[in-house]
Amino acid sequence: MTLTIQELAQACDAQPQGGDPSLTVHSAADIMSAEAGQVTVLSDNKYKKYLKDTQASACFIANTFNIDEVPAGLTLLRCDDPEICFLSAVGTLHPTAKIEKQISPQAVIAENSTLGDNINIGPFSTIGQHSRIGDDSDIYAGVHIGNNVSIGKHCKIYSNAVIYDNTVIGDNVIIHSGAIVAADGFGYKYRNNQHIKVPHVGNVVIADNVEIGANTCIDRGALGSTTIGAGSKIDNLVQLGHNNKVGRNVIICGQSGISGSCTIEDGAILAGSSGIADHVKIGQQAVVMARSGVSQDIKAGAQVWGSPAKDRKTAWKELAALSKLPELLKKFKELQSRVEKLEN
Amino acid sequence: MTLTIQELAQACDAQPQGGDPSLTVHSAADIMSAEAGQVTVLSDNKYKKYLKDTQASACFIANTFNIDEVPAGLTLLRCDDPEICFLSAVGTLHPTAKIEKQISPQAVIAENSTLGDNINIGPFSTIGQHSRIGDDSDIYAGVHIGNNVSIGKHCKIYSNAVIYDNTVIGDNVIIHSGAIVAADGFGYKYRNNQHIKVPHVGNVVIADNVEIGANTCIDRGALGSTTIGAGSKIDNLVQLGHNNKVGRNVIICGQSGISGSCTIEDGAILAGSSGIADHVKIGQQAVVMARSGVSQDIKAGAQVWGSPAKDRKTAWKELAALSKLPELLKKFKELQSRVEKLEN
Amino acid sequence: MTLTIQELAQACDAQPQGGDPSLTVHSAADIMSAEAGQVTVLSDNKYKKYLKDTQASACFIANTFNIDEVPAGLTLLRCDDPEICFLSAVGTLHPTAKIEKQISPQAVIAENSTLGDNINIGPFSTIGQHSRIGDDSDIYAGVHIGNNVSIGKHCKIYSNAVIYDNTVIGDNVIIHSGAIVAADGFGYKYRNNQHIKVPHVGNVVIADNVEIGANTCIDRGALGSTTIGAGSKIDNLVQLGHNNKVGRNVIICGQSGISGSCTIEDGAILAGSSGIADHVKIGQQAVVMARSGVSQDIKAGAQVWGSPAKDRKTAWKELAALSKLPELLKKFKELQSRVEKLEN
């Protein structure tokens, strides 16, 4: 979409400064690659050097950010929070393609299901017995929704996601393609030379404003629910085992795995490829750094690293020490000889 | 389903003791959360403390388990193996929803395929040339089964699983949603500045009673088969490369990866996110602990940890030693000075 | 397919030596398991010992490879590059099943899409607005292709892959089942106690001759493109985050993860389950060894291991030293005592 800089500034709650706000912009770009006709953002001092040469037509920038020299022809868009204003500009200039809201004649929908207003159900999707889809939700193509599933309003369930029976999903939830919600958890009892399957009769409950990445798997509870609190965001290819309790506004990055019956408290962050053993509690706002393996409870606010994970600073001290170990082994031998000499 | 405690005891081969066995129970719960009308289990001494306050109406417990005090109103269900009796009770009280057995008119099924009795084929599934589905098997919606695939009796293939050509699957096999069976393995020869693809003309052979988790990938053999032995259980998001030979009753936990041409012997356990390099043999009953990376053969019965994995106790000794290393470096410097002083 | 050894030799540009080249072969096998009627290959000296007992009817072998004794009845197939000749023989003897080229009446294809000649579109696939499929490409069943997607010639998109809007795919690209191309990247700004989603308005651009494994996820750019260069090969269950730039002929093995805005230069190799932090550059031909975690730029040609990854040799020296650390701690105490004794 093309807007004048003036219009964009108004839409995004910013004040134009300099340049010619009657010029138009058609798209957004980062400050290193932005060209004429584009809007960009400067929110971090380390990118300041790119400002003087930018070809962008406009640039969001904090009211408090001091600029030595503004390129001729660039309009600064002054605002309190340039990152957020810029996101808003991106959304405005690059609106998502409207999908045609329709219930595909090639979907198979149980007669006793309940469909809200203004929803979309793509071709080759199925909706099971007694399930309900809230107003304004979009179910893309090839999505399979089991029986007794409840999906809230304004949700997006992308192509080829699968949602097993009895799942409960709140409002404004996004589930990306290939995500599998509420498959059986992984539990067996070993008897007489065989693994006997633990029946999984629980479900998955996902609160409002959750986003679930592509090909992520969330197992249902054995008994009771696997739950994900409001506002939590889960990346791609994550494994979330049975009976985990994920709090609010939790961040779980790609390829992380949470085995089962864990509690991840509000605001915790699990960085990429991290893993949590079963029955572990991760405290509020705690950070598990990338590729760490956690086998014991982590306190609120702690930052841990390594496998097994420990306090970040302690772990790094050990790492630094390890790099000196080959040298230490040599020096130790030398010292031994010197002591021997003294003894003789 | 609601049963009297007496009926449930009979169904699960247990003896009621105390309380009122003519009361009813309608569901199962763990001992920490069970309420009136629920049945629970006490199988581990560490949960004994919860028994005296439980609100459960009945509790499976071993014949040999000594109880100091039984809450009034609680019926103990005495049995030899309370864990297994409880699983049976869970299955009885929470029967899985019967799916309507039908062959969907919206499935595309090759005319020369062979379909057993009492099977279900969901909408938008496809079954290729010369493939056969055994009696009582359920193929859910959106499943794609290639040519010359053989699937046994009593199997469940959940929505959006994909099974490439020539796969052979035994009886009582469960394949969860999004699992991909028998895609090409990952093999190339580098010549003249390009990677030349190794043709994968083998297949995948899965024996009876195997379970395969959601979004797990099992590549077919380059030449010959990738095989999974009877009773083995594979969790979600596992990568099983070409030409691996997985034995019987093997457990492979979530997000583990086995590169290719490995042998995983009977009863081995690969814990979560573990990885096995190519051509490695994991001996019978060996345990690869979570997040370990194995690059050499592991003996039968061994327990290994770390990356590269080594004997668990050795690895832990090293870990413990590492935590003392920063201090050792300081102490060493001090000792050096003292020796120097002695020398002078 | 059955051919005489003579015919196979001609097809694969090799010279028969010994045995009876008028005999037939019907399939290919490795040298340890090949039987009469099969062709095999000997390309590595360590398998030489298997040659004298092989039951194979023919064996590709380098012109320069010295053989002490050839089994009676075995025809050697002399050539310059036995590995490549053998691949060619495998392809010849085991041709892939021809799929019937048709556009399924059960596919939903936007009227304004552009379909090339001789293409296949499987049942229950969807093709969005203004998308185009090049000549000779095969779209299997259950594939969902968004709007404005361009797919080149001779591509294979296997069942249940999903390709979001605006993706650009070159010629001869293979995308395996369950792969998700161009879902939203994982980006949020945290404000007022909630994670605000970063709109992802970029796309994914995949060059010619790329192969993408089953259930792999490739996120689209936030602004601009995530790109994959010609000839690069990506295994199963890989996570490739937003705005990564992958060069030409790069190899990314199973379950690896690349967070975002990384540059992976031409010919780099990321071994299994490796991980790359955001904004990192991996130099040309560099090798990241299995299960390594890279948080800093890696130079061209370097080989790194560990987490955090460092030069392979340095890392292994540290590992070797670590295994001596428990002993060192003991010896150090002993030395301390000896020094103390000297001091007194």
PDB file of C-alpha atoms in Angstrom, chain A residues 127-253:
ATOM      1  CA  ILE A 127     -14.387 -30.755  11.835  1.00  0.00           C
ATOM      2  CA  GLY A 128     -15.513 -33.442  14.255  1.00  0.00           C
ATOM      3  CA  GLN A 129     -18.581 -34.083  16.360  1.00  0.00           C
ATOM      4  CA  HIS A 130     -19.726 -31.381  18.765  1.00  0.00           C
ATOM      5  CA  SER A 131     -16.808 -29.099  17.963  1.00  0.00           C
ATOM      6  CA  ARG A 132     -17.176 -25.330  17.785  1.00  0.00           C
ATOM      7  CA  ILE A 133     -15.337 -22.589  15.927  1.00  0.00           C
ATOM      8  CA  GLY A 134     -15.652 -19.008  17.196  1.00  0.00           C
ATOM      9  CA  ASP A 135     -16.478 -15.906  15.159  1.00  0.00           C
ATOM     10  CA  ASP A 136     -13.959 -14.570  12.664  1.00  0.00           C
ATOM     11  CA  SER A 137     -11.666 -17.583  12.903  1.00  0.00           C
ATOM     12  CA  ASP A 138      -9.858 -18.954   9.869  1.00  0.00           C
ATOM     13  CA  ILE A 139      -9.306 -22.648   9.394  1.00  0.00           C
ATOM     14  CA  TYR A 140      -7.059 -23.133   6.376  1.00  0.00           C
ATOM     15  CA  ALA A 141      -6.947 -26.129   4.040  1.00  0.00           C
ATOM     16  CA  GLY A 142      -6.263 -29.662   5.189  1.00  0.00           C
ATOM     17  CA  VAL A 143      -6.777 -28.962   8.884  1.00  0.00           C
ATOM     18  CA  HIS A 144      -8.206 -31.831  10.908  1.00  0.00           C
ATOM     19  CA  ILE A 145     -10.110 -30.956  14.044  1.00  0.00           C
ATOM     20  CA  GLY A 146     -11.344 -33.825  16.211  1.00  0.00           C
ATOM     21  CA  ASN A 147     -14.455 -34.240  18.323  1.00  0.00           C
ATOM     22  CA  ASN A 148     -15.454 -31.919  21.154  1.00  0.00           C
ATOM     23  CA  VAL A 149     -12.841 -29.365  20.209  1.00  0.00           C
ATOM     24  CA  SER A 150     -13.518 -25.748  21.107  1.00  0.00           C
ATOM     25  CA  ILE A 151     -11.774 -22.972  19.175  1.00  0.00           C
ATOM     26  CA  GLY A 152     -12.300 -19.338  20.137  1.00  0.00           C
ATOM     27  CA  LYS A 153     -12.691 -16.154  18.152  1.00  0.00           C
ATOM     28  CA  HIS A 154     -10.219 -14.593  15.742  1.00  0.00           C
ATOM     29  CA  CYS A 155      -8.062 -17.701  15.585  1.00  0.00           C
ATOM     30  CA  LYS A 156      -5.928 -18.771  12.643  1.00  0.00           C
ATOM     31  CA  ILE A 157      -5.289 -22.467  12.178  1.00  0.00           C
ATOM     32  CA  TYR A 158      -2.982 -22.874   9.186  1.00  0.00           C
ATOM     33  CA  SER A 159      -2.922 -25.661   6.631  1.00  0.00           C
ATOM     34  CA  ASN A 160      -2.376 -29.247   7.694  1.00  0.00           C
ATOM     35  CA  ALA A 161      -2.423 -28.568  11.416  1.00  0.00           C
ATOM     36  CA  VAL A 162      -4.096 -31.380  13.365  1.00  0.00           C
ATOM     37  CA  ILE A 163      -6.049 -30.945  16.576  1.00  0.00           C
ATOM     38  CA  TYR A 164      -7.097 -34.127  18.372  1.00  0.00           C
ATOM     39  CA  ASP A 165     -10.290 -34.597  20.383  1.00  0.00           C
ATOM     40  CA  ASN A 166     -11.275 -32.489  23.384  1.00  0.00           C
ATOM     41  CA  THR A 167      -8.786 -29.677  22.852  1.00  0.00           C
ATOM     42  CA  VAL A 168      -9.821 -26.259  24.167  1.00  0.00           C
ATOM     43  CA  ILE A 169      -8.412 -23.192  22.409  1.00  0.00           C
ATOM     44  CA  GLY A 170      -9.030 -19.566  23.425  1.00  0.00           C
ATOM     45  CA  ASP A 171      -9.320 -16.410  21.343  1.00  0.00           C
ATOM     46  CA  ASN A 172      -6.727 -14.910  19.004  1.00  0.00           C
ATOM     47  CA  VAL A 173      -4.717 -18.097  18.889  1.00  0.00           C
ATOM     48  CA  ILE A 174      -2.463 -18.786  15.900  1.00  0.00           C
ATOM     49  CA  ILE A 175      -1.476 -22.356  15.099  1.00  0.00           C
ATOM     50  CA  HIS A 176       0.926 -22.790  12.216  1.00  0.00           C
ATOM     51  CA  SER A 177       1.005 -25.471   9.586  1.00  0.00           C
ATOM     52  CA  GLY A 178       1.806 -28.998  10.556  1.00  0.00           C
ATOM     53  CA  ALA A 179       1.467 -28.400  14.290  1.00  0.00           C
ATOM     54  CA  ILE A 180      -0.021 -31.410  16.085  1.00  0.00           C
ATOM     55  CA  VAL A 181      -2.069 -30.595  19.147  1.00  0.00           C
ATOM     56  CA  ALA A 182      -3.099 -33.253  21.652  1.00  0.00           C
ATOM     57  CA  ALA A 183      -1.634 -36.451  20.269  1.00  0.00           C
ATOM     58  CA  ASP A 184      -0.985 -39.179  22.851  1.00  0.00           C
ATOM     59  CA  GLY A 185       1.837 -38.533  25.273  1.00  0.00           C
ATOM     60  CA  PHE A 186       4.734 -40.959  25.436  1.00  0.00           C
ATOM     61  CA  GLY A 187       4.181 -43.262  28.393  1.00  0.00           C
ATOM     62  CA  TYR A 188       4.515 -46.995  28.913  1.00  0.00           C
ATOM     63  CA  LYS A 189       4.884 -49.473  31.734  1.00  0.00           C
ATOM     64  CA  TYR A 190       7.261 -52.333  31.078  1.00  0.00           C
ATOM     65  CA  ARG A 191       5.862 -55.732  32.011  1.00  0.00           C
ATOM     66  CA  ASN A 192       6.547 -59.281  30.768  1.00  0.00           C
ATOM     67  CA  ASN A 193       8.897 -58.116  28.089  1.00  0.00           C
ATOM     68  CA  GLN A 194       6.581 -55.567  26.588  1.00  0.00           C
ATOM     69  CA  HIS A 195       5.795 -51.884  26.873  1.00  0.00           C
ATOM     70  CA  ILE A 196       2.174 -51.411  27.932  1.00  0.00           C
ATOM     71  CA  LYS A 197       0.724 -48.145  26.706  1.00  0.00           C
ATOM     72  CA  VAL A 198      -0.485 -45.626  29.274  1.00  0.00           C
ATOM     73  CA  PRO A 199      -3.902 -44.443  28.069  1.00  0.00           C
ATOM     74  CA  HIS A 200      -3.973 -40.706  27.541  1.00  0.00           C
ATOM     75  CA  VAL A 201      -7.452 -39.530  28.440  1.00  0.00           C
ATOM     76  CA  GLY A 202      -6.602 -35.900  29.238  1.00  0.00           C
ATOM     77  CA  ASN A 203      -6.584 -32.992  26.831  1.00  0.00           C
ATOM     78  CA  VAL A 204      -4.794 -29.784  25.843  1.00  0.00           C
ATOM     79  CA  VAL A 205      -6.004 -26.355  26.936  1.00  0.00           C
ATOM     80  CA  ILE A 206      -4.589 -23.304  25.156  1.00  0.00           C
ATOM     81  CA  ALA A 207      -5.435 -19.839  26.478  1.00  0.00           C
ATOM     82  CA  ASP A 208      -5.916 -16.592  24.539  1.00  0.00           C
ATOM     83  CA  ASN A 209      -3.259 -14.981  22.366  1.00  0.00           C
ATOM     84  CA  VAL A 210      -1.048 -18.018  22.156  1.00  0.00           C
ATOM     85  CA  GLU A 211       0.978 -18.684  19.003  1.00  0.00           C
ATOM     86  CA  ILE A 212       2.202 -22.174  18.123  1.00  0.00           C
ATOM     87  CA  GLY A 213       4.863 -22.715  15.484  1.00  0.00           C
ATOM     88  CA  ALA A 214       4.971 -24.969  12.466  1.00  0.00           C
ATOM     89  CA  ASN A 215       5.370 -28.711  13.076  1.00  0.00           C
ATOM     90  CA  THR A 216       5.352 -28.219  16.844  1.00  0.00           C
ATOM     91  CA  CYS A 217       3.845 -31.079  18.878  1.00  0.00           C
ATOM     92  CA  ILE A 218       1.842 -30.600  22.060  1.00  0.00           C
ATOM     93  CA  ASP A 219       0.822 -33.854  23.712  1.00  0.00           C
ATOM     94  CA  ARG A 220      -2.343 -34.161  25.705  1.00  0.00           C
ATOM     95  CA  GLY A 221      -2.366 -35.067  29.368  1.00  0.00           C
ATOM     96  CA  ALA A 222      -2.431 -38.673  30.516  1.00  0.00           C
ATOM     97  CA  LEU A 223      -4.964 -37.622  33.134  1.00  0.00           C
ATOM     98  CA  GLY A 224      -5.890 -33.959  33.259  1.00  0.00           C
ATOM     99  CA  SER A 225      -4.643 -31.292  30.905  1.00  0.00           C
ATOM    100  CA  THR A 226      -1.531 -30.013  29.269  1.00  0.00           C
ATOM    101  CA  THR A 227      -2.000 -26.245  29.519  1.00  0.00           C
ATOM    102  CA  ILE A 228      -0.539 -23.173  27.836  1.00  0.00           C
ATOM    103  CA  GLY A 229      -1.191 -19.820  29.471  1.00  0.00           C
ATOM    104  CA  ALA A 230      -2.349 -16.622  27.806  1.00  0.00           C
ATOM    105  CA  GLY A 231       0.094 -14.769  25.623  1.00  0.00           C
ATOM    106  CA  SER A 232       2.681 -17.526  25.449  1.00  0.00           C
ATOM    107  CA  LYS A 233       4.545 -17.986  22.184  1.00  0.00           C
ATOM    108  CA  ILE A 234       5.955 -21.275  20.975  1.00  0.00           C
ATOM    109  CA  ASP A 235       8.253 -21.528  17.983  1.00  0.00           C
ATOM    110  CA  ASN A 236       8.595 -24.288  15.365  1.00  0.00           C
ATOM    111  CA  LEU A 237       9.458 -27.954  15.965  1.00  0.00           C
ATOM    112  CA  VAL A 238       9.015 -27.733  19.729  1.00  0.00           C
ATOM    113  CA  GLN A 239       8.064 -30.855  21.683  1.00  0.00           C
ATOM    114  CA  LEU A 240       5.774 -30.166  24.619  1.00  0.00           C
ATOM    115  CA  GLY A 241       5.052 -33.399  26.477  1.00  0.00           C
ATOM    116  CA  HIS A 242       2.045 -34.545  28.458  1.00  0.00           C
ATOM    117  CA  ASN A 243       0.770 -32.668  31.480  1.00  0.00           C
ATOM    118  CA  ASN A 244       3.112 -29.726  31.222  1.00  0.00           C
ATOM    119  CA  LYS A 245       1.792 -26.492  32.683  1.00  0.00           C
ATOM    120  CA  VAL A 246       3.073 -23.518  30.729  1.00  0.00           C
ATOM    121  CA  GLY A 247       2.306 -20.135  32.292  1.00  0.00           C
ATOM    122  CA  ARG A 248       1.501 -16.769  30.734  1.00  0.00           C
ATOM    123  CA  ASN A 249       3.741 -14.909  28.307  1.00  0.00           C
ATOM    124  CA  VAL A 250       6.254 -17.715  28.197  1.00  0.00           C
ATOM    125  CA  ILE A 251       8.629 -17.839  25.208  1.00  0.00           C
ATOM    126  CA  ILE A 252       9.728 -21.244  23.933  1.00  0.00           C
ATOM    127  CA  CYS A 253      12.142 -21.070  21.030  1.00  0.00           C
TER     128      CYS A 253
END
